[in-house]
PDB file of C-alpha atoms in Angstrom:
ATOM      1  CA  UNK A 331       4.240   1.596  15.505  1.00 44.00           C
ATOM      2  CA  UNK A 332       7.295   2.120  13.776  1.00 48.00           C
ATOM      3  CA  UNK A 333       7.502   5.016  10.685  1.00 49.00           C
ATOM      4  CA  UNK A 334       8.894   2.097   8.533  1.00 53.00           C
ATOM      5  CA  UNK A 335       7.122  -0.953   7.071  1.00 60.00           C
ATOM      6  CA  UNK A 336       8.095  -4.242   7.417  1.00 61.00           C
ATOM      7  CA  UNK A 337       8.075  -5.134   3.236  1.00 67.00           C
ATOM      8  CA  UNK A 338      11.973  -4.832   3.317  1.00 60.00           C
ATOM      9  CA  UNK A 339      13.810  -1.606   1.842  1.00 51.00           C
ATOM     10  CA  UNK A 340      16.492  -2.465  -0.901  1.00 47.00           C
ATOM     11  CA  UNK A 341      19.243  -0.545   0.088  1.00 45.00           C
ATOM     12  CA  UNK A 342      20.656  -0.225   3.533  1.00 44.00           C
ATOM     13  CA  UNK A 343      18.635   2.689   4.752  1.00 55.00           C
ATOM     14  CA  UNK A 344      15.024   2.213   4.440  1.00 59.00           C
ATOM     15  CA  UNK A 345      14.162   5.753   3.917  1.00 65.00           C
ATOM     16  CA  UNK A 346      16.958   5.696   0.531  1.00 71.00           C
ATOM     17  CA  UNK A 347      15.561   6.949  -2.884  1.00 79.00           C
ATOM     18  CA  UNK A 348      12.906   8.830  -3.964  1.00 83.00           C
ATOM     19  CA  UNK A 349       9.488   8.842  -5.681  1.00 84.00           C
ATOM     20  CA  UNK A 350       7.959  11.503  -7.829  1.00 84.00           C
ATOM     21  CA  UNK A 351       4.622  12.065  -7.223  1.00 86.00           C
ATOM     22  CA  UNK A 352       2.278  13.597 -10.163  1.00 87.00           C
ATOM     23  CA  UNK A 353       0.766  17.067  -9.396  1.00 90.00           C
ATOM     24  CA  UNK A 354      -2.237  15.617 -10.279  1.00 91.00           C
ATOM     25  CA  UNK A 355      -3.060  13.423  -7.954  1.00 91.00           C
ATOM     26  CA  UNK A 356      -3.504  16.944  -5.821  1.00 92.00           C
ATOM     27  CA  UNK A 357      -7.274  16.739  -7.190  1.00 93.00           C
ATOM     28  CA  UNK A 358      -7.887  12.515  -8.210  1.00 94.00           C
ATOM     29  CA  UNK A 359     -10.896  11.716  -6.515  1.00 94.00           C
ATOM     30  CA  UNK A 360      -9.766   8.353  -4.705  1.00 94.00           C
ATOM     31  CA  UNK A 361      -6.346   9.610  -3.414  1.00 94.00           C
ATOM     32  CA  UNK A 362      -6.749  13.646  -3.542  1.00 94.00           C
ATOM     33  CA  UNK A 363      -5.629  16.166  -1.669  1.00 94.00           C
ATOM     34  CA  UNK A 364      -9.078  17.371  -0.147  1.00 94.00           C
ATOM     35  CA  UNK A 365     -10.162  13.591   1.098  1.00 95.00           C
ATOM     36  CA  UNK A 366      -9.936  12.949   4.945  1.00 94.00           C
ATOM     37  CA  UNK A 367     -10.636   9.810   6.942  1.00 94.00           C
ATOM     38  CA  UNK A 368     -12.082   8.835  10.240  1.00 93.00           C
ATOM     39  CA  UNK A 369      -9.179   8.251  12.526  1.00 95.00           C
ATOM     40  CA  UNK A 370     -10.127   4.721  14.350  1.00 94.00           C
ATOM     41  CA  UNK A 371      -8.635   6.093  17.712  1.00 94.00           C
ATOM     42  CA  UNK A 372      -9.421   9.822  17.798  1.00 92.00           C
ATOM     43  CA  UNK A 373      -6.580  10.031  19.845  1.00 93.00           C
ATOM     44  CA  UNK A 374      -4.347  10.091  17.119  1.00 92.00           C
ATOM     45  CA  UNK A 375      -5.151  11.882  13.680  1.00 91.00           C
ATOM     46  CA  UNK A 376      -5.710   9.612  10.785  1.00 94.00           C
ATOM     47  CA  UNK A 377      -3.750  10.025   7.206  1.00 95.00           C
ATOM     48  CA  UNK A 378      -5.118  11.484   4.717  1.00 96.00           C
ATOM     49  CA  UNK A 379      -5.789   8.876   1.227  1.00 97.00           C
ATOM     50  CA  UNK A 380      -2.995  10.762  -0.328  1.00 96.00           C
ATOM     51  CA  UNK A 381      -0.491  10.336   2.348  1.00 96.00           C
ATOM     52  CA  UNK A 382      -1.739   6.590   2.261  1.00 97.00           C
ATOM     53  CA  UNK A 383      -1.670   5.869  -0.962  1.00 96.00           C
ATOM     54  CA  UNK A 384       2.307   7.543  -1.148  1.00 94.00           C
ATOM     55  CA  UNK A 385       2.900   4.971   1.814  1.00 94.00           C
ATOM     56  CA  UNK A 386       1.792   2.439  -0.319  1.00 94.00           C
ATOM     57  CA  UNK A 387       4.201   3.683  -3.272  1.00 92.00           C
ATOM     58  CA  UNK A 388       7.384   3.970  -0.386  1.00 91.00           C
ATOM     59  CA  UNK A 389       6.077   0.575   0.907  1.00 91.00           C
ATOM     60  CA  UNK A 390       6.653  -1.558  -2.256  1.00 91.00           C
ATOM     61  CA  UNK A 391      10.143  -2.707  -3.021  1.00 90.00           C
ATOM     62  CA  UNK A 392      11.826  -1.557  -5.996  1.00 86.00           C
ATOM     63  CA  UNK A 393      13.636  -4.985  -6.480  1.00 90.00           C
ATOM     64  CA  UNK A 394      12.376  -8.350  -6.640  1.00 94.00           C
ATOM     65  CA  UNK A 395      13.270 -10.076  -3.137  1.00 93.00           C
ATOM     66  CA  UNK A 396      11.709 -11.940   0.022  1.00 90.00           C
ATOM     67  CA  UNK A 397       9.932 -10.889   3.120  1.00 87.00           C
ATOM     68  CA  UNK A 398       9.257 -12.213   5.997  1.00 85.00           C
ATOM     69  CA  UNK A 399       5.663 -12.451   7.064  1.00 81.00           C
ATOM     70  CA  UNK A 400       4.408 -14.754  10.700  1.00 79.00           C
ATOM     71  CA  UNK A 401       7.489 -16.912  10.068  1.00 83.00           C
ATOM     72  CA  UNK A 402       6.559 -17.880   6.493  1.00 82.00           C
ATOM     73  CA  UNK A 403       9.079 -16.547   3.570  1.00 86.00           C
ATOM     74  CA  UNK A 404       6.734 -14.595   0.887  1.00 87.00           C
ATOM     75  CA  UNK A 405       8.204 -13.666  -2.598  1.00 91.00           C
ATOM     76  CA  UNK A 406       7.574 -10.203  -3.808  1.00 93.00           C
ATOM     77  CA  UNK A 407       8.288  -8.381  -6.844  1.00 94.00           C
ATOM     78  CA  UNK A 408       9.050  -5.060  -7.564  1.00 92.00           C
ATOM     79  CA  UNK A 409       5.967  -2.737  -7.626  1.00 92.00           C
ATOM     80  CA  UNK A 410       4.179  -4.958  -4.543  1.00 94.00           C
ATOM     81  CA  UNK A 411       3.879  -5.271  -1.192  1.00 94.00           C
ATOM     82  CA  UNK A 412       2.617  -7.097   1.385  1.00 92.00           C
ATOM     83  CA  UNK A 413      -0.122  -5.558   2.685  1.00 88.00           C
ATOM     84  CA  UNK A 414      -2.565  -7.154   5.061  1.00 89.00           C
ATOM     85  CA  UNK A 415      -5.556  -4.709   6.180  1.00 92.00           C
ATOM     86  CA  UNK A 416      -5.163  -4.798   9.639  1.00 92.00           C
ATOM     87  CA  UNK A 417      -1.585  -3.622   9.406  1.00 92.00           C
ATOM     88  CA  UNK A 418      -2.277  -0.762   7.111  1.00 95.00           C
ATOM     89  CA  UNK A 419      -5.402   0.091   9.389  1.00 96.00           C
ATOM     90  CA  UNK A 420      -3.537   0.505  11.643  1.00 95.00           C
ATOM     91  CA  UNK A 421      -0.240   2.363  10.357  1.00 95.00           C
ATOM     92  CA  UNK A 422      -2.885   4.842   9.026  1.00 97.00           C
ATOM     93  CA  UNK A 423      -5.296   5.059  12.142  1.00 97.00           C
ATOM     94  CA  UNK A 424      -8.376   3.842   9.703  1.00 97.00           C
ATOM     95  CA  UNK A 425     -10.553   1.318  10.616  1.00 97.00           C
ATOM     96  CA  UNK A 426      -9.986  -2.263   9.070  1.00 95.00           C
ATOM     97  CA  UNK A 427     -13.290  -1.609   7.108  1.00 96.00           C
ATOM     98  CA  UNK A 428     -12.053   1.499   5.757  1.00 97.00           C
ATOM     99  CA  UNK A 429      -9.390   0.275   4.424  1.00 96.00           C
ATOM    100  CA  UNK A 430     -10.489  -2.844   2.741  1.00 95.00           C
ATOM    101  CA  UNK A 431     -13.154  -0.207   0.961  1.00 97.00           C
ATOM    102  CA  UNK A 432     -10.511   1.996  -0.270  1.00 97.00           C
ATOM    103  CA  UNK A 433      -7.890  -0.857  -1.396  1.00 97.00           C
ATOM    104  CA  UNK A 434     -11.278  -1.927  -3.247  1.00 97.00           C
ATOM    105  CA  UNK A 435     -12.034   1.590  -4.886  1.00 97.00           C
ATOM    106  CA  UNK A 436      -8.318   1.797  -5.852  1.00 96.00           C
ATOM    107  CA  UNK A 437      -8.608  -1.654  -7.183  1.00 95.00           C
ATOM    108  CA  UNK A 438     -12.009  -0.863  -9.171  1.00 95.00           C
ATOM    109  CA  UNK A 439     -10.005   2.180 -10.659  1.00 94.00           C
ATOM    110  CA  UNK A 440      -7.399  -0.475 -11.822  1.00 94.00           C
ATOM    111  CA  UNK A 441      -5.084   1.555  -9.708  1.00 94.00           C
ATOM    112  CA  UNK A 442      -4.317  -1.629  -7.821  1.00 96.00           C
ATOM    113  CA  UNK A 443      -4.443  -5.194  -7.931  1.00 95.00           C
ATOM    114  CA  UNK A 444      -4.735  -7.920  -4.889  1.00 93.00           C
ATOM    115  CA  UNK A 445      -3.821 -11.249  -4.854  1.00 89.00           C
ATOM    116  CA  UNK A 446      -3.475 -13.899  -1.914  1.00 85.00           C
ATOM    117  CA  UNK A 447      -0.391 -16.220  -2.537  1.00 82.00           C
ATOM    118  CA  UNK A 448      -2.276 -20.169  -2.618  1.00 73.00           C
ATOM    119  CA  UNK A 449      -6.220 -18.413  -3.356  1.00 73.00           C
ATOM    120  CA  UNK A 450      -8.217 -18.691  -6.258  1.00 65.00           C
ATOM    121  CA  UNK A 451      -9.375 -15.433  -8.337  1.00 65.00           C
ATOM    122  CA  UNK A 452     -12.499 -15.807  -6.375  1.00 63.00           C
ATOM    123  CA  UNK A 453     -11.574 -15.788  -3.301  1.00 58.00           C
ATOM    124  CA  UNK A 454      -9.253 -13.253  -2.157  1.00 57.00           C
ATOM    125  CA  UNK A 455      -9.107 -14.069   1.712  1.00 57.00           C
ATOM    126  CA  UNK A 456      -8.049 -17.241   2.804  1.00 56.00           C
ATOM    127  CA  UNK A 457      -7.530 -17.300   6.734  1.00 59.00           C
ATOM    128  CA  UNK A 458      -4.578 -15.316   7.860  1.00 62.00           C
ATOM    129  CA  UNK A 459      -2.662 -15.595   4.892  1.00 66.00           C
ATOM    130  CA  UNK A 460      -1.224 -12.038   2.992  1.00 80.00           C
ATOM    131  CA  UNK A 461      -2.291 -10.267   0.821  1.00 89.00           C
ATOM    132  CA  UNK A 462      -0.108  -8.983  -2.301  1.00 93.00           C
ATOM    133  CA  UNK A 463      -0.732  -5.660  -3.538  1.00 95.00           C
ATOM    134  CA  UNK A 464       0.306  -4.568  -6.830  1.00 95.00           C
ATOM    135  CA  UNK A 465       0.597  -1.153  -8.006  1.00 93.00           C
ATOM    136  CA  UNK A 466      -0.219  -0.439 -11.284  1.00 89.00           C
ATOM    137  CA  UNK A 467       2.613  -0.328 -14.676  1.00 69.00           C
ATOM    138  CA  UNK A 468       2.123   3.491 -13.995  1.00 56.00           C
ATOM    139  CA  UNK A 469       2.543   3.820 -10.904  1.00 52.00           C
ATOM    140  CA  UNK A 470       5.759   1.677 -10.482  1.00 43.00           C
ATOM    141  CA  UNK A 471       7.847   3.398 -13.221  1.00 43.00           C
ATOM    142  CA  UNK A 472       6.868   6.383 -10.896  1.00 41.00           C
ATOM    143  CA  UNK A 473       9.876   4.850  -8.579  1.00 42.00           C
ATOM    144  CA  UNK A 474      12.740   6.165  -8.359  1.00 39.00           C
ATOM    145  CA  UNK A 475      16.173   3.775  -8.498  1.00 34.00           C
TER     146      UNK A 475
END
C-alpha cells in the first residue's frame, strides 16, 4: 500500500504544503483523540479516526483538476476526493463496514458530504462507480496553499 493516495497532489511532491489542524478536534467525539478502531487484519494496527479523518484532509486536492480512477477521467474540485470505501478500508486497516459507518456519522454531523458522479440523491451507490467526498466550507479553508 503506498503512504500516498492516488487523488493527485498539486504540486510536484505529494507530501508539499501543510494543513492546520484545530486543537479541538483532540476531544470531538467522531474524530477525537481517544477513539480507536478494529484493525481488519490484526496483523497490522489500524488508524485511529483522527489520523483518518487528517488523511482525508491531506487526501483532497487543493486545486480543481482530474484524476484518474479504473481508466475513467473523474473531475474533482478543491476540498474533495475520491474516495471509494474499499480503498480507504483498506489504507486505514478498517473493515469496509466500518468505514462506510463512519463516512456516514461524519456525514450526519455535516462534516462531510458524498456524492456518486451519474446517481441520484437517493441512491448513493451505483455499481463500481466513485464516490466524491466533500469536506465541509470549514474544513477546506483549513488547507494550507
Amino acid at each position: 500500500m503506498s503512504l500516498i493516495g492516488h487523488n493527485g497532489a498539486p504540486f510536484s511532491g505529494a507530501d508539499s504544503g501543510w494543513i492546520a489542524v484545530a486543537r479541538s478536534m483532540r476531544s470531538h467525539p467522531l474524530v477525537g483523540f481517544h477513539l480507536h478502531a478494529k484493525p481488519c487484519d490484526p496483523e497490522r494496527g489500524a488508524m485511529q479516526p483522527a489520523l483518518a479523518f487528517i488523511d482525508l484532509i491531506m487526501e483532497c486536492r487543493y486545486e480543481d483538476g482530474y484524476v484518474l480512477n479504473g481508466g475513467r477521467k473523474m473531475e474533482v474540485q478543491r476540498g474533495q476526493l475520491v474516495g471509494a470505501v474499499s480503498w480507504l478500508a483498506n489504507r486505514w486497516n478498517w473493515t469496509p463496514m466500518a468505514v462506510r459507518i463512519w463516512l456516514d456519522k461524519l456525514e450526519a454531523d455535516m462534516m462531510i458530504s458524498r456524492h456518486v458522479p451519474g446517481a441520484s440523491k437517493s441512491n448513493k451507490h451505483v455499481g463500481r462507480a466513485a464516490t466524491i467526498v466533500t469536506l465541509n466550507e470549514t474544513i477546506t479553508t483549513l488547507q494550507a496553499q
